[in-house]
Structure formats: structure tokens, C-alpha cells
mmCIF file of C-alpha atoms and ligand atoms in Angstrom:
data_model
loop_
_atom_site.group_PDB
_atom_site.id
_atom_site.type_symbol
_atom_site.label_atom_id
_atom_site.label_comp_id
_atom_site.label_asym_id
_atom_site.label_seq_id
_atom_site.Cartn_x
_atom_site.Cartn_y
_atom_site.Cartn_z
ATOM 1 C CA MET A 1 -77.397 27.337 102.745
ATOM 2 C CA GLU A 2 -75.367 26.308 99.699
ATOM 3 C CA TYR A 3 -77.480 25.135 96.773
ATOM 4 C CA VAL A 4 -75.988 22.922 94.062
ATOM 5 C CA ILE A 5 -79.031 23.281 91.801
ATOM 6 C CA GLU A 6 -81.315 26.309 91.724
ATOM 7 C CA ALA A 7 -84.013 27.247 89.272
ATOM 8 C CA GLU A 8 -86.175 30.339 89.021
ATOM 9 C CA ASN A 9 -89.324 30.609 86.919
ATOM 10 C CA LEU A 10 -88.322 27.690 84.752
ATOM 11 C CA CYS A 11 -90.805 27.034 81.943
ATOM 12 C CA LYS A 12 -91.010 24.323 79.316
ATOM 13 C CA LYS A 13 -93.572 24.158 76.557
ATOM 14 C CA TYR A 14 -94.067 21.308 74.111
ATOM 15 C CA MET A 15 -95.849 23.016 71.219
ATOM 16 C CA ARG A 16 -98.643 24.791 73.075
ATOM 17 C CA HIS A 17 -98.608 22.429 76.047
ATOM 18 C CA GLU A 18 -97.003 24.170 79.042
ATOM 19 C CA VAL A 19 -95.434 21.398 81.104
ATOM 20 C CA LEU A 20 -93.292 23.400 83.540
ATOM 21 C CA LYS A 21 -94.786 26.678 84.698
ATOM 22 C CA ASP A 22 -92.535 29.117 86.564
ATOM 23 C CA MET A 23 -90.908 26.320 88.480
ATOM 24 C CA SER A 24 -88.462 27.365 91.191
ATOM 25 C CA ILE A 25 -86.370 24.886 93.138
ATOM 26 C CA HIS A 26 -83.396 24.887 95.527
ATOM 27 C CA VAL A 27 -81.399 21.701 96.077
ATOM 28 C CA PRO A 28 -79.071 21.945 99.100
ATOM 29 C CA LYS A 29 -75.520 20.569 98.844
ATOM 30 C CA GLY A 30 -75.256 17.071 100.318
ATOM 31 C CA SER A 31 -79.009 16.511 100.361
ATOM 32 C CA VAL A 32 -81.111 13.641 99.073
ATOM 33 C CA TYR A 33 -83.784 15.759 97.433
ATOM 34 C CA GLY A 34 -87.029 13.934 96.759
ATOM 35 C CA LEU A 35 -89.029 15.346 93.870
ATOM 36 C CA ILE A 36 -92.593 14.246 94.457
ATOM 37 C CA GLY A 37 -95.445 14.529 92.005
ATOM 38 C CA LYS A 38 -98.200 12.581 90.319
ATOM 39 C CA ASN A 39 -97.729 11.098 86.837
ATOM 40 C CA GLY A 40 -97.353 13.883 84.317
ATOM 41 C CA ALA A 41 -96.561 16.570 86.937
ATOM 42 C CA GLY A 42 -93.332 17.515 85.163
ATOM 43 C CA LYS A 43 -90.609 15.702 87.156
ATOM 44 C CA THR A 44 -88.891 14.050 84.190
ATOM 45 C CA THR A 45 -89.105 17.248 82.169
ATOM 46 C CA PHE A 46 -87.318 19.158 84.936
ATOM 47 C CA MET A 47 -84.609 16.480 85.035
ATOM 48 C CA ARG A 48 -84.196 16.567 81.252
ATOM 49 C CA LEU A 49 -83.734 20.347 81.389
ATOM 50 C CA ILE A 50 -81.063 20.433 84.070
ATOM 51 C CA SER A 51 -79.252 17.492 82.451
ATOM 52 C CA GLY A 52 -79.058 19.468 79.212
ATOM 53 C CA ILE A 53 -81.120 16.933 77.238
ATOM 54 C CA GLN A 54 -83.661 19.678 76.544
ATOM 55 C CA ILE A 55 -83.650 23.462 76.614
ATOM 56 C CA PRO A 56 -86.011 25.550 78.787
ATOM 57 C CA SER A 57 -88.596 27.709 76.977
ATOM 58 C CA SER A 58 -87.842 30.466 79.503
ATOM 59 C CA GLY A 59 -86.473 30.967 82.997
ATOM 60 C CA GLU A 60 -83.093 30.067 84.372
ATOM 61 C CA TYR A 61 -81.389 27.338 86.341
ATOM 62 C CA LYS A 62 -77.948 27.188 87.910
ATOM 63 C CA ILE A 63 -75.704 24.259 88.673
ATOM 64 C CA PHE A 64 -73.038 25.070 91.256
ATOM 65 C CA GLY A 65 -73.912 28.715 90.672
ATOM 66 C CA VAL A 66 -73.310 28.542 86.899
ATOM 67 C CA SER A 67 -76.293 29.674 84.852
ATOM 68 C CA ASN A 68 -77.634 27.650 81.935
ATOM 69 C CA ARG A 69 -77.112 30.861 79.925
ATOM 70 C CA ASP A 70 -73.385 30.779 80.654
ATOM 71 C CA ARG A 71 -71.117 28.886 78.252
ATOM 72 C CA LYS A 72 -69.364 27.318 81.239
ATOM 73 C CA ILE A 73 -72.497 25.254 81.916
ATOM 74 C CA THR A 74 -71.315 22.426 79.631
ATOM 75 C CA GLY A 75 -68.209 21.941 81.759
ATOM 76 C CA THR A 76 -70.140 22.322 85.016
ATOM 77 C CA ARG A 77 -72.683 19.742 83.898
ATOM 78 C CA LYS A 78 -69.869 17.173 83.901
ATOM 79 C CA ARG A 79 -70.106 17.347 87.684
ATOM 80 C CA MET A 80 -73.551 15.801 87.354
ATOM 81 C CA GLY A 81 -74.576 12.249 86.417
ATOM 82 C CA ALA A 82 -78.101 11.191 85.534
ATOM 83 C CA VAL A 83 -80.263 8.139 84.986
ATOM 84 C CA ILE A 84 -83.424 9.496 83.382
ATOM 85 C CA GLU A 85 -86.300 7.198 82.440
ATOM 86 C CA SER A 86 -84.320 3.945 81.992
ATOM 87 C CA PRO A 87 -80.531 3.490 81.986
ATOM 88 C CA SER A 88 -78.984 3.478 78.489
ATOM 89 C CA LEU A 89 -77.278 0.084 78.436
ATOM 90 C CA CYS A 90 -76.125 -2.107 75.609
ATOM 91 C CA LEU A 91 -77.834 -5.352 76.588
ATOM 92 C CA GLU A 92 -75.570 -7.598 74.482
ATOM 93 C CA MET A 93 -72.508 -6.344 76.369
ATOM 94 C CA SER A 94 -71.291 -7.197 79.861
ATOM 95 C CA ALA A 95 -71.525 -4.710 82.723
ATOM 96 C CA LYS A 96 -67.767 -4.054 82.462
ATOM 97 C CA ASP A 97 -67.959 -3.442 78.709
ATOM 98 C CA ASN A 98 -70.853 -1.039 79.205
ATOM 99 C CA LEU A 99 -68.728 0.856 81.695
ATOM 100 C CA LYS A 100 -65.741 0.840 79.326
ATOM 101 C CA GLN A 101 -67.987 2.319 76.652
ATOM 102 C CA GLN A 102 -68.988 5.063 79.068
ATOM 103 C CA TYR A 103 -65.337 5.729 79.949
ATOM 104 C CA ARG A 104 -64.517 6.097 76.237
ATOM 105 C CA TYR A 105 -67.469 8.447 75.795
ATOM 106 C CA LEU A 106 -66.256 10.588 78.702
ATOM 107 C CA GLY A 107 -62.660 10.508 77.416
ATOM 108 C CA ILE A 108 -61.325 8.726 80.506
ATOM 109 C CA PRO A 109 -57.974 7.257 79.383
ATOM 110 C CA ASP A 110 -57.842 3.977 81.353
ATOM 111 C CA TRP A 111 -60.154 1.434 82.970
ATOM 112 C CA ASN A 112 -58.964 2.153 86.516
ATOM 113 C CA GLY A 113 -61.936 2.603 88.711
ATOM 114 C CA ILE A 114 -64.315 0.241 86.884
ATOM 115 C CA ASP A 115 -63.975 -2.499 89.514
ATOM 116 C CA GLU A 116 -64.486 0.054 92.264
ATOM 117 C CA LEU A 117 -67.635 1.356 90.571
ATOM 118 C CA LEU A 118 -69.033 -2.166 90.260
ATOM 119 C CA GLU A 119 -68.309 -2.748 93.917
ATOM 120 C CA LEU A 120 -69.931 0.546 94.923
ATOM 121 C CA VAL A 121 -73.223 -0.496 93.349
ATOM 122 C CA GLY A 122 -73.012 -4.111 94.537
ATOM 123 C CA LEU A 123 -72.262 -5.669 91.126
ATOM 124 C CA SER A 124 -68.703 -6.970 91.700
ATOM 125 C CA ASP A 125 -69.709 -10.550 90.950
ATOM 126 C CA ALA A 126 -71.686 -9.659 87.850
ATOM 127 C CA GLY A 127 -69.123 -7.550 85.959
ATOM 128 C CA ASN A 128 -68.575 -10.118 83.202
ATOM 129 C CA LYS A 129 -72.236 -11.101 82.798
ATOM 130 C CA ARG A 130 -74.239 -9.869 79.847
ATOM 131 C CA THR A 131 -76.605 -7.176 81.012
ATOM 132 C CA LYS A 132 -79.547 -8.695 79.149
ATOM 133 C CA ASN A 133 -79.553 -11.350 81.908
ATOM 134 C CA PHE A 134 -79.644 -8.722 84.665
ATOM 135 C CA SER A 135 -82.669 -8.155 86.871
ATOM 136 C CA LEU A 136 -84.292 -4.716 86.649
ATOM 137 C CA GLY A 137 -82.626 -3.755 89.945
ATOM 138 C CA MET A 138 -79.179 -4.774 88.631
ATOM 139 C CA LYS A 139 -79.772 -2.749 85.457
ATOM 140 C CA GLN A 140 -80.736 0.280 87.539
ATOM 141 C CA ARG A 141 -77.613 -0.071 89.667
ATOM 142 C CA LEU A 142 -75.422 -0.477 86.579
ATOM 143 C CA GLY A 143 -77.070 2.698 85.264
ATOM 144 C CA ILE A 144 -75.974 4.438 88.459
ATOM 145 C CA ALA A 145 -72.413 3.080 88.039
ATOM 146 C CA MET A 146 -72.367 4.509 84.482
ATOM 147 C CA ALA A 147 -73.623 7.857 85.788
ATOM 148 C CA LEU A 148 -70.860 7.735 88.426
ATOM 149 C CA ALA A 149 -68.102 7.171 85.863
ATOM 150 C CA GLY A 150 -67.209 10.850 85.589
ATOM 151 C CA ASN A 151 -66.985 11.106 89.395
ATOM 152 C CA PRO A 152 -69.940 13.500 89.698
ATOM 153 C CA ASP A 153 -70.966 15.541 92.730
ATOM 154 C CA ILE A 154 -74.670 15.319 91.862
ATOM 155 C CA LEU A 155 -76.732 12.340 90.715
ATOM 156 C CA ILE A 156 -80.159 12.734 89.148
ATOM 157 C CA LEU A 157 -82.300 9.606 89.346
ATOM 158 C CA ASP A 158 -85.705 9.440 87.698
ATOM 159 C CA GLU A 159 -87.984 6.924 89.434
ATOM 160 C CA PRO A 160 -85.080 4.591 90.378
ATOM 161 C CA VAL A 161 -87.248 2.076 92.237
ATOM 162 C CA ASN A 162 -90.044 1.866 89.676
ATOM 163 C CA GLY A 163 -90.799 -1.794 88.975
ATOM 164 C CA LEU A 164 -88.237 -3.122 91.469
ATOM 165 C CA ASP A 165 -89.059 -6.003 93.806
ATOM 166 C CA PRO A 166 -88.681 -5.443 97.588
ATOM 167 C CA GLU A 167 -85.086 -6.727 97.565
ATOM 168 C CA GLY A 168 -84.195 -4.442 94.641
ATOM 169 C CA ILE A 169 -85.768 -1.488 96.470
ATOM 170 C CA ILE A 170 -83.669 -2.138 99.582
ATOM 171 C CA GLU A 171 -80.469 -2.470 97.507
ATOM 172 C CA MET A 172 -81.228 0.782 95.705
ATOM 173 C CA ARG A 173 -81.868 2.537 99.016
ATOM 174 C CA GLU A 174 -78.566 1.271 100.455
ATOM 175 C CA THR A 175 -76.671 2.310 97.318
ATOM 176 C CA VAL A 176 -78.060 5.864 97.474
ATOM 177 C CA LEU A 177 -77.372 6.254 101.200
ATOM 178 C CA LYS A 178 -73.842 4.886 100.840
ATOM 179 C CA LEU A 179 -72.967 7.232 97.960
ATOM 180 C CA ASN A 180 -74.527 10.183 99.776
ATOM 181 C CA LYS A 181 -72.569 9.519 102.976
ATOM 182 C CA GLU A 182 -69.275 8.146 101.682
ATOM 183 C CA ARG A 183 -68.875 10.262 98.554
ATOM 184 C CA ASP A 184 -70.889 13.293 99.619
ATOM 185 C CA ILE A 185 -72.969 13.042 96.442
ATOM 186 C CA THR A 186 -76.121 15.172 96.309
ATOM 187 C CA PHE A 187 -79.124 13.280 94.925
ATOM 188 C CA VAL A 188 -82.245 14.478 93.180
ATOM 189 C CA ILE A 189 -84.644 11.543 93.063
ATOM 190 C CA SER A 190 -88.110 11.602 91.575
ATOM 191 C CA SER A 191 -90.695 9.181 92.797
ATOM 192 C CA HIS A 192 -94.314 8.646 93.467
ATOM 193 C CA ILE A 193 -93.516 5.841 95.928
ATOM 194 C CA LEU A 194 -93.526 8.209 98.855
ATOM 195 C CA ASP A 195 -93.088 5.686 101.611
ATOM 196 C CA GLU A 196 -89.780 4.577 100.089
ATOM 197 C CA LEU A 197 -88.621 8.118 99.435
ATOM 198 C CA SER A 198 -89.327 9.048 103.047
ATOM 199 C CA LYS A 199 -86.649 6.531 104.121
ATOM 200 C CA ILE A 200 -83.855 8.391 102.334
ATOM 201 C CA ALA A 201 -84.850 11.974 101.533
ATOM 202 C CA THR A 202 -83.497 14.874 103.567
ATOM 203 C CA HIS A 203 -85.486 17.459 101.553
ATOM 204 C CA TYR A 204 -88.608 17.413 99.427
ATOM 205 C CA GLY A 205 -89.994 19.389 96.550
ATOM 206 C CA PHE A 206 -93.671 18.811 95.801
ATOM 207 C CA ILE A 207 -94.523 19.348 92.166
ATOM 208 C CA ASP A 208 -97.999 19.554 90.722
ATOM 209 C CA ASP A 209 -99.037 20.477 87.218
ATOM 210 C CA GLY A 210 -95.653 22.011 86.426
ATOM 211 C CA HIS A 211 -95.433 24.100 89.634
ATOM 212 C CA LEU A 212 -93.228 23.445 92.618
ATOM 213 C CA ILE A 213 -95.864 23.965 95.274
ATOM 214 C CA GLU A 214 -93.666 23.508 98.353
ATOM 215 C CA GLU A 215 -90.070 22.827 99.365
ATOM 216 C CA ILE A 216 -89.536 21.481 102.832
ATOM 217 C CA SER A 217 -86.876 19.587 104.790
ATOM 218 C CA ALA A 218 -87.539 16.092 106.139
ATOM 219 C CA GLU A 219 -87.032 17.538 109.613
ATOM 220 C CA GLU A 220 -89.796 20.113 109.131
ATOM 221 C CA ILE A 221 -92.110 17.490 107.675
ATOM 222 C CA ALA A 222 -91.503 15.212 110.655
ATOM 223 C CA LYS A 223 -92.622 18.053 112.917
ATOM 224 C CA LYS A 224 -95.718 18.683 110.806
ATOM 225 C CA CYS A 225 -96.583 14.997 110.445
ATOM 226 C CA ARG A 226 -96.589 14.562 114.197
ATOM 227 C CA ARG A 227 -98.593 12.027 116.117
ATOM 228 C CA SER A 228 -102.279 12.758 116.477
ATOM 229 C CA TYR A 229 -105.395 11.011 117.732
ATOM 230 C CA THR A 230 -108.931 11.158 116.445
ATOM 231 C CA VAL A 231 -111.468 11.147 119.268
ATOM 232 C CA GLU A 232 -115.141 10.589 118.460
ATOM 233 C CA THR A 233 -117.730 11.329 121.084
ATOM 234 C CA ASP A 234 -121.437 12.096 121.515
ATOM 235 C CA ASP A 235 -120.679 15.336 123.402
ATOM 236 C CA THR A 236 -118.308 17.718 121.673
ATOM 237 C CA SER A 237 -118.474 20.484 124.287
ATOM 238 C CA VAL A 238 -117.631 18.158 127.189
ATOM 239 C CA LEU A 239 -114.738 16.698 125.190
ATOM 240 C CA SER A 240 -113.492 20.227 124.358
ATOM 241 C CA ASN A 241 -113.571 21.156 128.055
ATOM 242 C CA ILE A 242 -111.570 18.073 128.995
ATOM 243 C CA LEU A 243 -108.982 18.620 126.270
ATOM 244 C CA GLU A 244 -108.659 22.304 127.282
ATOM 245 C CA SER A 245 -108.270 21.400 130.953
ATOM 246 C CA GLN A 246 -105.477 18.966 130.055
ATOM 247 C CA GLY A 247 -103.725 21.695 128.069
ATOM 248 C CA LEU A 248 -103.859 19.635 124.846
ATOM 249 C CA GLU A 249 -103.722 21.067 121.348
ATOM 250 C CA TYR A 250 -106.735 19.959 119.342
ATOM 251 C CA GLN A 251 -109.110 20.881 116.592
ATOM 252 C CA ILE A 252 -112.773 19.984 116.146
ATOM 253 C CA GLU A 253 -113.048 18.372 112.733
ATOM 254 C CA GLU A 254 -116.826 18.148 112.798
ATOM 255 C CA GLU A 255 -119.547 17.773 115.438
ATOM 256 C CA GLY A 256 -118.509 14.843 117.657
ATOM 257 C CA LYS A 257 -115.008 14.495 116.203
ATOM 258 C CA ALA A 258 -111.753 16.031 117.473
ATOM 259 C CA ILE A 259 -108.135 15.665 116.330
ATOM 260 C CA VAL A 260 -105.775 15.853 119.302
ATOM 261 C CA PHE A 261 -102.082 16.499 118.626
ATOM 262 C CA GLY A 262 -99.153 15.023 120.530
ATOM 263 C CA ASP A 263 -99.207 12.187 123.057
ATOM 264 C CA ILE A 264 -102.348 11.824 125.138
ATOM 265 C CA ASP A 265 -103.419 9.982 128.264
ATOM 266 C CA VAL A 266 -106.060 7.795 126.606
ATOM 267 C CA ASP A 267 -107.447 6.322 129.855
ATOM 268 C CA GLY A 268 -107.572 9.781 131.481
ATOM 269 C CA ILE A 269 -109.643 11.230 128.642
ATOM 270 C CA VAL A 270 -112.017 8.260 128.497
ATOM 271 C CA SER A 271 -112.696 8.278 132.256
ATOM 272 C CA ALA A 272 -113.064 12.095 132.417
ATOM 273 C CA LEU A 273 -115.667 11.892 129.635
ATOM 274 C CA ARG A 274 -117.547 9.095 131.382
ATOM 275 C CA GLN A 275 -117.584 10.998 134.677
ATOM 276 C CA ARG A 276 -119.292 13.891 132.909
ATOM 277 C CA GLY A 277 -121.832 11.650 131.201
ATOM 278 C CA GLY A 278 -120.172 11.655 127.770
ATOM 279 C CA LYS A 279 -119.418 8.587 125.667
ATOM 280 C CA ILE A 280 -116.450 7.697 123.502
ATOM 281 C CA ARG A 281 -117.561 6.387 120.107
ATOM 282 C CA GLY A 282 -114.055 5.921 118.737
ATOM 283 C CA LEU A 283 -110.438 6.709 119.541
ATOM 284 C CA TYR A 284 -107.602 5.954 117.171
ATOM 285 C CA GLN A 285 -104.141 7.143 116.231
ATOM 286 C CA THR A 286 -103.983 9.055 112.963
ATOM 287 C CA ASN A 287 -100.426 10.010 112.082
ATOM 288 C CA GLU A 288 -100.050 12.108 108.991
ATOM 289 C CA THR A 289 -97.831 10.375 106.447
ATOM 290 C CA LEU A 290 -95.796 11.898 103.663
ATOM 291 C CA GLU A 291 -98.539 10.739 101.333
ATOM 292 C CA SER A 292 -101.367 12.405 103.256
ATOM 293 C CA TYR A 293 -99.201 15.533 103.607
ATOM 294 C CA PHE A 294 -98.812 15.634 99.821
ATOM 295 C CA LEU A 295 -102.495 14.994 99.199
ATOM 296 C CA ASN A 296 -103.447 17.751 101.657
ATOM 297 C CA LEU A 297 -101.030 20.065 99.903
ATOM 298 C CA LEU A 298 -102.642 19.333 96.542
ATOM 299 C CA GLY A 299 -106.003 20.211 97.993
ATOM 300 C CA ASN A 300 -104.638 23.409 99.530
ATOM 301 C CA LYS A 301 -103.053 25.306 96.708
ATOM 302 C CA ASP A 302 -104.057 28.656 95.321
ATOM 303 C CA GLU A 303 -104.882 29.380 91.702
ATOM 304 C CA GLY A 304 -101.220 30.031 90.863
ATOM 305 C CA GLY A 305 -100.440 26.525 92.084
ATOM 306 C CA ASN A 306 -98.620 27.608 95.281
ATOM 307 C CA ALA A 307 -99.333 26.117 98.689
ATOM 308 C CA LYS A 308 -101.687 28.373 100.657
HETATM 309 P P1 ATP B 1 -94.231 10.407 85.177
HETATM 310 O O1 ATP B 1 -94.131 10.074 86.623
HETATM 311 O O2 ATP B 1 -95.449 9.837 84.537
HETATM 312 O O3 ATP B 1 -92.986 10.173 84.394
HETATM 313 P P2 ATP B 1 -93.560 13.213 85.198
HETATM 314 O O4 ATP B 1 -93.902 14.018 86.402
HETATM 315 O O5 ATP B 1 -92.155 12.769 85.060
HETATM 316 O O6 ATP B 1 -94.540 11.980 85.130
HETATM 317 P P3 ATP B 1 -93.229 14.378 82.586
HETATM 318 O O7 ATP B 1 -92.720 13.118 81.960
HETATM 319 O O8 ATP B 1 -92.270 15.463 82.845
HETATM 320 O O9 ATP B 1 -94.018 14.058 83.937
HETATM 321 O O10 ATP B 1 -94.413 14.895 81.658
HETATM 322 C C1 ATP B 1 -95.132 16.078 81.964
HETATM 323 C C2 ATP B 1 -96.138 16.327 80.863
HETATM 324 O O11 ATP B 1 -95.441 16.638 79.663
HETATM 325 C C3 ATP B 1 -97.023 15.140 80.550
HETATM 326 O O12 ATP B 1 -98.324 15.635 80.291
HETATM 327 C C4 ATP B 1 -96.409 14.583 79.278
HETATM 328 O O13 ATP B 1 -97.395 13.969 78.491
HETATM 329 C C5 ATP B 1 -95.848 15.809 78.609
HETATM 330 N N1 ATP B 1 -94.657 15.520 77.787
HETATM 331 C C6 ATP B 1 -93.511 14.977 78.221
HETATM 332 N N2 ATP B 1 -92.606 14.878 77.205
HETATM 333 C C7 ATP B 1 -93.211 15.379 76.111
HETATM 334 C C8 ATP B 1 -92.805 15.574 74.745
HETATM 335 N N3 ATP B 1 -91.573 15.234 74.328
HETATM 336 N N4 ATP B 1 -93.705 16.128 73.891
HETATM 337 C C9 ATP B 1 -94.928 16.487 74.322
HETATM 338 N N5 ATP B 1 -95.371 16.346 75.589
HETATM 339 C C10 ATP B 1 -94.535 15.797 76.476
#
């Protein structure tokens, strides 16, 4: 697999506070990589490091195979755009003027492409409006347009849907998916709104207390977060026998409670239990979500912070 961003044992200390601890990460080309972690886990710090805003205390990262220790990294970083924390906009200026400013900063000689950028992020009608009158969602999308000005292959977005209303969230999602598909842009997106991230991410990195505790594709997670049922009964051994005889995969959570994986014949199980004198006390579907997967992962890590 081709990785556009890789890091090995990346560390960042602020004074004596170690914020990133031996963080390793692999972002596949063309992916929408969701960086998931609680507040203070180190997501923004990682983004600041790879964007060149801050320097690692130790460890190494590579962008398109170029190491941060290589002088070529400055040029390579131009292939990457970022909106970290909040977009840097001049609120007194219009969206177009903000983009012109960005073009000047990047040394782009003409304004060709500004209208296309505004259209890409759904702001064609708002180009001449002052950005101080923009909604938060519009500001975020203008931030993305500014980050796109240098025609990057990677976009880094720090909490892009934070504070957005439902409409703003949908627009942001559509913008990301469109840019990923039509322009083949790789995204690294941090969020703690996991439900939203699960609608766009193709890969995930779970970060906790400065460690990347697991990297996994959306496909693998879908397999792990498969459908399951919780069956509660007064007779665990009878229930076990029935589940075994039906060839079902299950685990006994506690006395009287089993988790059964995959699709089940609910009526068949209930009547088989009744026939053998057992009773059903409860039966409900319990799919694992991205959120519960993450929470389980946090509860299942070893002392070094890695998933067990
Ligand atoms: P959030 O979702 O809240 O933004 P995060 O995962 O992005 O969280 P970071 O912003 O990377 O987390 O912060 C990680 C830790 O580093 C926090 O404990 C934070 O207080 C600390 N930190 C961040 N920036 C600095 C700084 N410039 N100086 C000192 N400590 C900092």
C-alpha cells in the first residue's frame, strides 16, 4: 500500500509535558483517514507537526516518502493544505479577497481558479460577501478553499464539523467526499463526532494519550462491528445448548446473558427455549458502533498504550 503520510515514534513535548509519545501512523493514498481521540489526546499536535507549524521533539515523519529531516520537505509540504483549529480568514474582506490574499501568499500569479474553488466548496454565490457575515459552516468551507489554493494532494482538517448545524455538517461531508472522489485528494480529519466520521472515513487511527493505539480500515471495522443480539434467559446452559445446536457464534457475558453474533432466527430460539422449560427475559439487537468500538479499545490497551 502506498502511504502519503507516515510517522514512526513521533514525540512532542511542551516543556516537560509529553503530548505525543512514540506515535506511529500510516495514511494510505486516496483515503479519508479519520483521526479519533478524546479532547487532549494529541490530534491537533500531530497535525501541527506534519504541517510544519511545530517541530517534533524526536521521531520522524514522511510526506510522500520525504522525511521531515530532509531539506526537500518544505517543497513537498506544498502538496498539502491544512485547516487547523479555525480557518485563518480576514473577516473584513470578501471570500474572493481572502482567496486572492492566499494566492499572493503562495506566489500564484493570477486569479484564475478562484471561481472554480468557490464553486467546489459551494460558495459561488457568496464570493463577494464579507466573511464576517458568513455562517460557521461557510467559514469552514472557505477555509478549505484557501487550503486548496495550491492544488494540494492532501488536506488536513482539524475538527471540521465542530459547532456546525446539521445542514453545515451535511455540506461539509459532501465537500469532502466530492474532493476525495473528483480530485483524488487524501484527507486526514480529526474528530470526536464519530457517527459523522463513520459516514466518510475509509481508514481510522485511534489516538489516546499521545499514542496511536490502533489503525484499521473502515472495511475491517464493519466486519468487527457486526450485528449481534443480546439474549437474557433464566437458564444459561439450555440457551448454550440451543445456540450450539444452531451452529451460532456466541459468548456468555455473565450468568443468564449471551451475546449472539450474526443474524439469528429469533422465533426459533424463543420456542426452543420454551420447549425445554427455559424463559426469555430479554432479547435485543446490540450492534457495536464506532463509538463503542473506540471505548472498548480504550479499555483494552496495555501499559504502553497499544491495543491488546
Ligand atoms: P482537542 O480535541 O481538545 O483539540 P487534541 O486531541 O487535538 O484535543 P491537542 O490540542 O493536541 O489535543 O493537545 C494535547 C495536549 O497538549 C493537551 O493536554 C494540551 O493541553 C497540550 N498542549 C497543546 N498545545 C500546547 C502548547 N502550545 N503548550 C503546552 N501544552 C499544549
